[in-house]
Amino acid sequence: MKKHSKGRRNLLIVAAGTAAMASGLATLLVLSRLPGSAAGALLRPGDRSVVSLGNEIYAEHCASCHGRSLEGHPTWQVRDAQGYLPAPPHDETGHTWHHPDKLLFDITKLGVAEAAKLERYQTRMPAFEGILTDEEIIAALSFIKAQWPERIRERHDEMNRHLQKRQGAGE
């Protein structure tokens, strides 16, 4: 009876270790598919010329859904009759700042489904590849980030630094 319990325990340990390794490899795979060579900061909220261009890009391509003041749709967390989630806010009340720069860039350029590898995810947000250049996407996202309170920008920067360290360490 003891041998059976010990064998089962060893199997569980091996399974847990395998799951942890698979999770780490999946994270590396996702990060390696993001544009650029590192998962660190792309956005430049402190660069006035970039933020100014981003303001123009945001006004033309984003504000009609996400709001001129980045406020998003009032019921952004509730699916509509067709099953779509309305546009979320990009201010500090939303979840934009919960995502690293590279993911925000990919979502904007490639669309949510492709960026997040969710084949069946339905959204009304278009992919902007072929509409905006990479620099214009970075400018629009930099404008958004420049509107966040300092404490939120600092948390977002820390997340980007943490991801960059993890990628550099080969996790």
PDB file of C-alpha atoms in Angstrom:
ATOM      1  CA  MET A   1       0.000   0.000   0.000  1.00  0.00           C
ATOM      2  CA  LYS A   2       2.825   2.408   0.818  1.00  0.00           C
ATOM      3  CA  LYS A   3       4.500   1.803  -2.554  1.00  0.00           C
ATOM      4  CA  HIS A   4       1.274   2.733  -4.327  1.00  0.00           C
ATOM      5  CA  SER A   5       0.989   5.987  -2.345  1.00  0.00           C
ATOM      6  CA  LYS A   6       4.634   6.874  -2.967  1.00  0.00           C
ATOM      7  CA  GLY A   7       4.305   6.161  -6.694  1.00  0.00           C
ATOM      8  CA  ARG A   8       1.175   8.267  -6.881  1.00  0.00           C
ATOM      9  CA  ARG A   9       2.899  11.121  -5.055  1.00  0.00           C
ATOM     10  CA  ASN A  10       5.868  10.960  -7.437  1.00  0.00           C
ATOM     11  CA  LEU A  11       3.498  10.992 -10.398  1.00  0.00           C
ATOM     12  CA  LEU A  12       1.784  14.100  -9.012  1.00  0.00           C
ATOM     13  CA  ILE A  13       5.146  15.818  -8.507  1.00  0.00           C
ATOM     14  CA  VAL A  14       6.204  15.020 -12.076  1.00  0.00           C
ATOM     15  CA  ALA A  15       2.828  16.192 -13.406  1.00  0.00           C
ATOM     16  CA  ALA A  16       3.048  19.460 -11.452  1.00  0.00           C
ATOM     17  CA  GLY A  17       6.599  20.051 -12.666  1.00  0.00           C
ATOM     18  CA  THR A  18       5.591  19.350 -16.250  1.00  0.00           C
ATOM     19  CA  ALA A  19       2.648  21.740 -15.958  1.00  0.00           C
ATOM     20  CA  ALA A  20       4.910  24.477 -14.558  1.00  0.00           C
ATOM     21  CA  MET A  21       7.415  23.995 -17.388  1.00  0.00           C
ATOM     22  CA  ALA A  22       4.648  24.030 -19.988  1.00  0.00           C
ATOM     23  CA  SER A  23       3.283  27.246 -18.515  1.00  0.00           C
ATOM     24  CA  GLY A  24       6.714  28.856 -18.646  1.00  0.00           C
ATOM     25  CA  LEU A  25       7.264  27.735 -22.224  1.00  0.00           C
ATOM     26  CA  ALA A  26       3.838  29.017 -23.250  1.00  0.00           C
ATOM     27  CA  THR A  27       4.662  32.413 -21.736  1.00  0.00           C
ATOM     28  CA  LEU A  28       7.970  32.484 -23.606  1.00  0.00           C
ATOM     29  CA  LEU A  29       6.254  31.522 -26.843  1.00  0.00           C
ATOM     30  CA  VAL A  30       3.695  34.311 -26.499  1.00  0.00           C
ATOM     31  CA  LEU A  31       6.379  36.868 -25.612  1.00  0.00           C
ATOM     32  CA  SER A  32       8.619  35.751 -28.471  1.00  0.00           C
ATOM     33  CA  ARG A  33       5.830  36.290 -30.977  1.00  0.00           C
ATOM     34  CA  LEU A  34       5.336  39.893 -29.928  1.00  0.00           C
ATOM     35  CA  PRO A  35       6.917  42.480 -32.203  1.00  0.00           C
ATOM     36  CA  GLY A  36      10.394  43.624 -31.287  1.00  0.00           C
ATOM     37  CA  SER A  37      13.098  41.799 -29.454  1.00  0.00           C
ATOM     38  CA  ALA A  38      12.057  42.449 -25.855  1.00  0.00           C
ATOM     39  CA  ALA A  39       8.894  42.588 -23.837  1.00  0.00           C
ATOM     40  CA  GLY A  40       9.874  45.943 -22.368  1.00  0.00           C
ATOM     41  CA  ALA A  41       8.602  49.448 -22.890  1.00  0.00           C
ATOM     42  CA  LEU A  42       7.544  50.657 -26.319  1.00  0.00           C
ATOM     43  CA  LEU A  43       5.405  53.601 -25.319  1.00  0.00           C
ATOM     44  CA  ARG A  44       6.749  57.121 -24.909  1.00  0.00           C
ATOM     45  CA  PRO A  45       4.276  59.088 -22.775  1.00  0.00           C
ATOM     46  CA  GLY A  46       6.988  61.604 -21.838  1.00  0.00           C
ATOM     47  CA  ASP A  47       7.776  62.553 -25.446  1.00  0.00           C
ATOM     48  CA  ARG A  48       5.596  65.585 -26.264  1.00  0.00           C
ATOM     49  CA  SER A  49       5.852  65.207 -30.033  1.00  0.00           C
ATOM     50  CA  VAL A  50       4.868  61.525 -29.881  1.00  0.00           C
ATOM     51  CA  VAL A  51       1.974  62.280 -27.496  1.00  0.00           C
ATOM     52  CA  SER A  52       0.800  65.155 -29.719  1.00  0.00           C
ATOM     53  CA  LEU A  53       0.741  62.878 -32.774  1.00  0.00           C
ATOM     54  CA  GLY A  54      -0.973  60.230 -30.655  1.00  0.00           C
ATOM     55  CA  ASN A  55      -3.669  62.716 -29.670  1.00  0.00           C
ATOM     56  CA  GLU A  56      -4.432  63.300 -33.357  1.00  0.00           C
ATOM     57  CA  ILE A  57      -4.423  59.568 -34.161  1.00  0.00           C
ATOM     58  CA  TYR A  58      -6.603  58.775 -31.142  1.00  0.00           C
ATOM     59  CA  ALA A  59      -9.105  61.520 -32.061  1.00  0.00           C
ATOM     60  CA  GLU A  60      -9.383  60.238 -35.630  1.00  0.00           C
ATOM     61  CA  HIS A  61      -9.346  56.470 -35.084  1.00  0.00           C
ATOM     62  CA  CYS A  62     -10.234  55.676 -31.467  1.00  0.00           C
ATOM     63  CA  ALA A  63     -12.350  58.364 -29.788  1.00  0.00           C
ATOM     64  CA  SER A  64     -15.579  57.495 -31.599  1.00  0.00           C
ATOM     65  CA  CYS A  65     -15.730  54.205 -29.668  1.00  0.00           C
ATOM     66  CA  HIS A  66     -13.458  54.685 -26.642  1.00  0.00           C
ATOM     67  CA  GLY A  67     -14.538  58.272 -25.926  1.00  0.00           C
ATOM     68  CA  ARG A  68     -12.752  61.575 -26.410  1.00  0.00           C
ATOM     69  CA  SER A  69     -11.736  61.548 -22.750  1.00  0.00           C
ATOM     70  CA  LEU A  70     -10.837  57.822 -22.869  1.00  0.00           C
ATOM     71  CA  GLU A  71     -13.981  57.044 -20.854  1.00  0.00           C
ATOM     72  CA  GLY A  72     -15.186  54.106 -22.967  1.00  0.00           C
ATOM     73  CA  HIS A  73     -18.771  52.952 -23.258  1.00  0.00           C
ATOM     74  CA  PRO A  74     -20.778  53.213 -20.005  1.00  0.00           C
ATOM     75  CA  THR A  75     -21.695  49.504 -20.101  1.00  0.00           C
ATOM     76  CA  TRP A  76     -18.339  48.247 -21.379  1.00  0.00           C
ATOM     77  CA  GLN A  77     -18.395  45.188 -19.102  1.00  0.00           C
ATOM     78  CA  VAL A  78     -21.803  43.945 -20.297  1.00  0.00           C
ATOM     79  CA  ARG A  79     -22.242  42.140 -23.613  1.00  0.00           C
ATOM     80  CA  ASP A  80     -24.747  43.708 -25.987  1.00  0.00           C
ATOM     81  CA  ALA A  81     -27.637  41.905 -27.715  1.00  0.00           C
ATOM     82  CA  GLN A  82     -25.245  40.543 -30.369  1.00  0.00           C
ATOM     83  CA  GLY A  83     -22.816  39.236 -27.748  1.00  0.00           C
ATOM     84  CA  TYR A  84     -20.144  41.908 -28.173  1.00  0.00           C
ATOM     85  CA  LEU A  85     -18.503  43.810 -25.348  1.00  0.00           C
ATOM     86  CA  PRO A  86     -18.668  47.580 -25.902  1.00  0.00           C
ATOM     87  CA  ALA A  87     -15.442  49.585 -26.089  1.00  0.00           C
ATOM     88  CA  PRO A  88     -13.674  49.727 -22.711  1.00  0.00           C
ATOM     89  CA  PRO A  89     -12.265  52.899 -21.203  1.00  0.00           C
ATOM     90  CA  HIS A  90      -8.583  53.614 -21.700  1.00  0.00           C
ATOM     91  CA  ASP A  91      -8.385  55.848 -18.640  1.00  0.00           C
ATOM     92  CA  GLU A  92      -7.436  54.550 -15.198  1.00  0.00           C
ATOM     93  CA  THR A  93     -10.918  53.039 -14.656  1.00  0.00           C
ATOM     94  CA  GLY A  94     -10.398  50.487 -17.416  1.00  0.00           C
ATOM     95  CA  HIS A  95      -8.001  47.590 -17.834  1.00  0.00           C
ATOM     96  CA  THR A  96      -5.717  48.970 -20.554  1.00  0.00           C
ATOM     97  CA  TRP A  97      -2.954  49.679 -18.055  1.00  0.00           C
ATOM     98  CA  HIS A  98      -3.131  46.063 -16.847  1.00  0.00           C
ATOM     99  CA  HIS A  99      -1.493  44.945 -20.111  1.00  0.00           C
ATOM    100  CA  PRO A 100       2.155  45.357 -21.148  1.00  0.00           C
ATOM    101  CA  ASP A 101       3.114  47.645 -24.007  1.00  0.00           C
ATOM    102  CA  LYS A 102       3.751  44.791 -26.436  1.00  0.00           C
ATOM    103  CA  LEU A 103       0.311  43.300 -25.914  1.00  0.00           C
ATOM    104  CA  LEU A 104      -1.376  46.698 -26.297  1.00  0.00           C
ATOM    105  CA  PHE A 105       0.593  47.201 -29.505  1.00  0.00           C
ATOM    106  CA  ASP A 106      -0.392  43.779 -30.843  1.00  0.00           C
ATOM    107  CA  ILE A 107      -4.057  44.204 -29.929  1.00  0.00           C
ATOM    108  CA  THR A 108      -4.134  47.506 -31.793  1.00  0.00           C
ATOM    109  CA  LYS A 109      -2.187  46.301 -34.812  1.00  0.00           C
ATOM    110  CA  LEU A 110      -3.429  42.725 -35.188  1.00  0.00           C
ATOM    111  CA  GLY A 111      -6.759  42.728 -33.354  1.00  0.00           C
ATOM    112  CA  VAL A 112      -7.749  41.153 -30.053  1.00  0.00           C
ATOM    113  CA  ALA A 113      -8.320  37.619 -31.354  1.00  0.00           C
ATOM    114  CA  GLU A 114      -4.920  37.297 -33.025  1.00  0.00           C
ATOM    115  CA  ALA A 115      -2.968  39.147 -30.322  1.00  0.00           C
ATOM    116  CA  ALA A 116      -4.472  37.074 -27.515  1.00  0.00           C
ATOM    117  CA  LYS A 117      -4.602  33.855 -29.574  1.00  0.00           C
ATOM    118  CA  LEU A 118      -8.370  33.604 -29.089  1.00  0.00           C
ATOM    119  CA  GLU A 119      -9.594  32.345 -32.454  1.00  0.00           C
ATOM    120  CA  ARG A 120     -13.288  32.700 -31.714  1.00  0.00           C
ATOM    121  CA  TYR A 121     -13.187  36.011 -29.855  1.00  0.00           C
ATOM    122  CA  GLN A 122     -15.605  38.455 -31.435  1.00  0.00           C
ATOM    123  CA  THR A 123     -15.065  42.178 -31.246  1.00  0.00           C
ATOM    124  CA  ARG A 124     -16.046  45.257 -33.135  1.00  0.00           C
ATOM    125  CA  MET A 125     -12.570  46.721 -32.757  1.00  0.00           C
ATOM    126  CA  PRO A 126     -10.726  46.512 -36.044  1.00  0.00           C
ATOM    127  CA  ALA A 127      -7.113  45.576 -36.461  1.00  0.00           C
ATOM    128  CA  PHE A 128      -5.186  48.665 -37.553  1.00  0.00           C
ATOM    129  CA  GLU A 129      -2.479  46.890 -39.545  1.00  0.00           C
ATOM    130  CA  GLY A 130      -2.390  48.569 -42.948  1.00  0.00           C
ATOM    131  CA  ILE A 131      -4.337  51.554 -41.579  1.00  0.00           C
ATOM    132  CA  LEU A 132      -1.815  52.915 -39.078  1.00  0.00           C
ATOM    133  CA  THR A 133       1.947  52.571 -39.115  1.00  0.00           C
ATOM    134  CA  ASP A 134       3.724  51.017 -36.149  1.00  0.00           C
ATOM    135  CA  GLU A 135       4.874  54.512 -35.150  1.00  0.00           C
ATOM    136  CA  GLU A 136       1.291  55.831 -35.252  1.00  0.00           C
ATOM    137  CA  ILE A 137       0.082  52.926 -33.103  1.00  0.00           C
ATOM    138  CA  ILE A 138       2.852  53.632 -30.588  1.00  0.00           C
ATOM    139  CA  ALA A 139       1.943  57.329 -30.653  1.00  0.00           C
ATOM    140  CA  ALA A 140      -1.760  56.640 -29.993  1.00  0.00           C
ATOM    141  CA  LEU A 141      -0.908  54.283 -27.134  1.00  0.00           C
ATOM    142  CA  SER A 142       1.630  56.797 -25.780  1.00  0.00           C
ATOM    143  CA  PHE A 143      -1.095  59.461 -25.781  1.00  0.00           C
ATOM    144  CA  ILE A 144      -3.379  57.120 -23.831  1.00  0.00           C
ATOM    145  CA  LYS A 145      -0.672  56.334 -21.286  1.00  0.00           C
ATOM    146  CA  ALA A 146       0.196  60.025 -20.900  1.00  0.00           C
ATOM    147  CA  GLN A 147      -3.358  60.612 -19.612  1.00  0.00           C
ATOM    148  CA  TRP A 148      -3.059  58.122 -16.734  1.00  0.00           C
ATOM    149  CA  PRO A 149      -2.267  59.296 -13.215  1.00  0.00           C
ATOM    150  CA  GLU A 150       1.423  59.043 -12.300  1.00  0.00           C
ATOM    151  CA  ARG A 151       0.866  56.086  -9.939  1.00  0.00           C
ATOM    152  CA  ILE A 152      -0.787  54.086 -12.756  1.00  0.00           C
ATOM    153  CA  ARG A 153       2.020  54.933 -15.205  1.00  0.00           C
ATOM    154  CA  GLU A 154       4.564  53.817 -12.603  1.00  0.00           C
ATOM    155  CA  ARG A 155       2.760  50.491 -12.094  1.00  0.00           C
ATOM    156  CA  HIS A 156       2.572  50.008 -15.853  1.00  0.00           C
ATOM    157  CA  ASP A 157       6.289  50.780 -16.223  1.00  0.00           C
ATOM    158  CA  GLU A 158       7.089  48.293 -13.467  1.00  0.00           C
ATOM    159  CA  MET A 159       5.083  45.595 -15.264  1.00  0.00           C
ATOM    160  CA  ASN A 160       7.041  46.249 -18.470  1.00  0.00           C
ATOM    161  CA  ARG A 161      10.366  46.112 -16.578  1.00  0.00           C
ATOM    162  CA  HIS A 162       9.348  42.864 -14.895  1.00  0.00           C
ATOM    163  CA  LEU A 163       8.457  41.263 -18.230  1.00  0.00           C
ATOM    164  CA  GLN A 164      11.697  42.456 -19.764  1.00  0.00           C
ATOM    165  CA  LYS A 165      13.689  40.913 -16.896  1.00  0.00           C
ATOM    166  CA  ARG A 166      11.774  37.642 -17.211  1.00  0.00           C
ATOM    167  CA  GLN A 167      12.414  37.490 -20.929  1.00  0.00           C
ATOM    168  CA  GLY A 168      16.081  38.357 -20.431  1.00  0.00           C
ATOM    169  CA  ALA A 169      16.397  35.619 -17.815  1.00  0.00           C
ATOM    170  CA  GLY A 170      14.945  33.081 -20.236  1.00  0.00           C
ATOM    171  CA  GLU A 171      11.901  32.199 -18.164  1.00  0.00           C
TER     172      GLU A 171
END
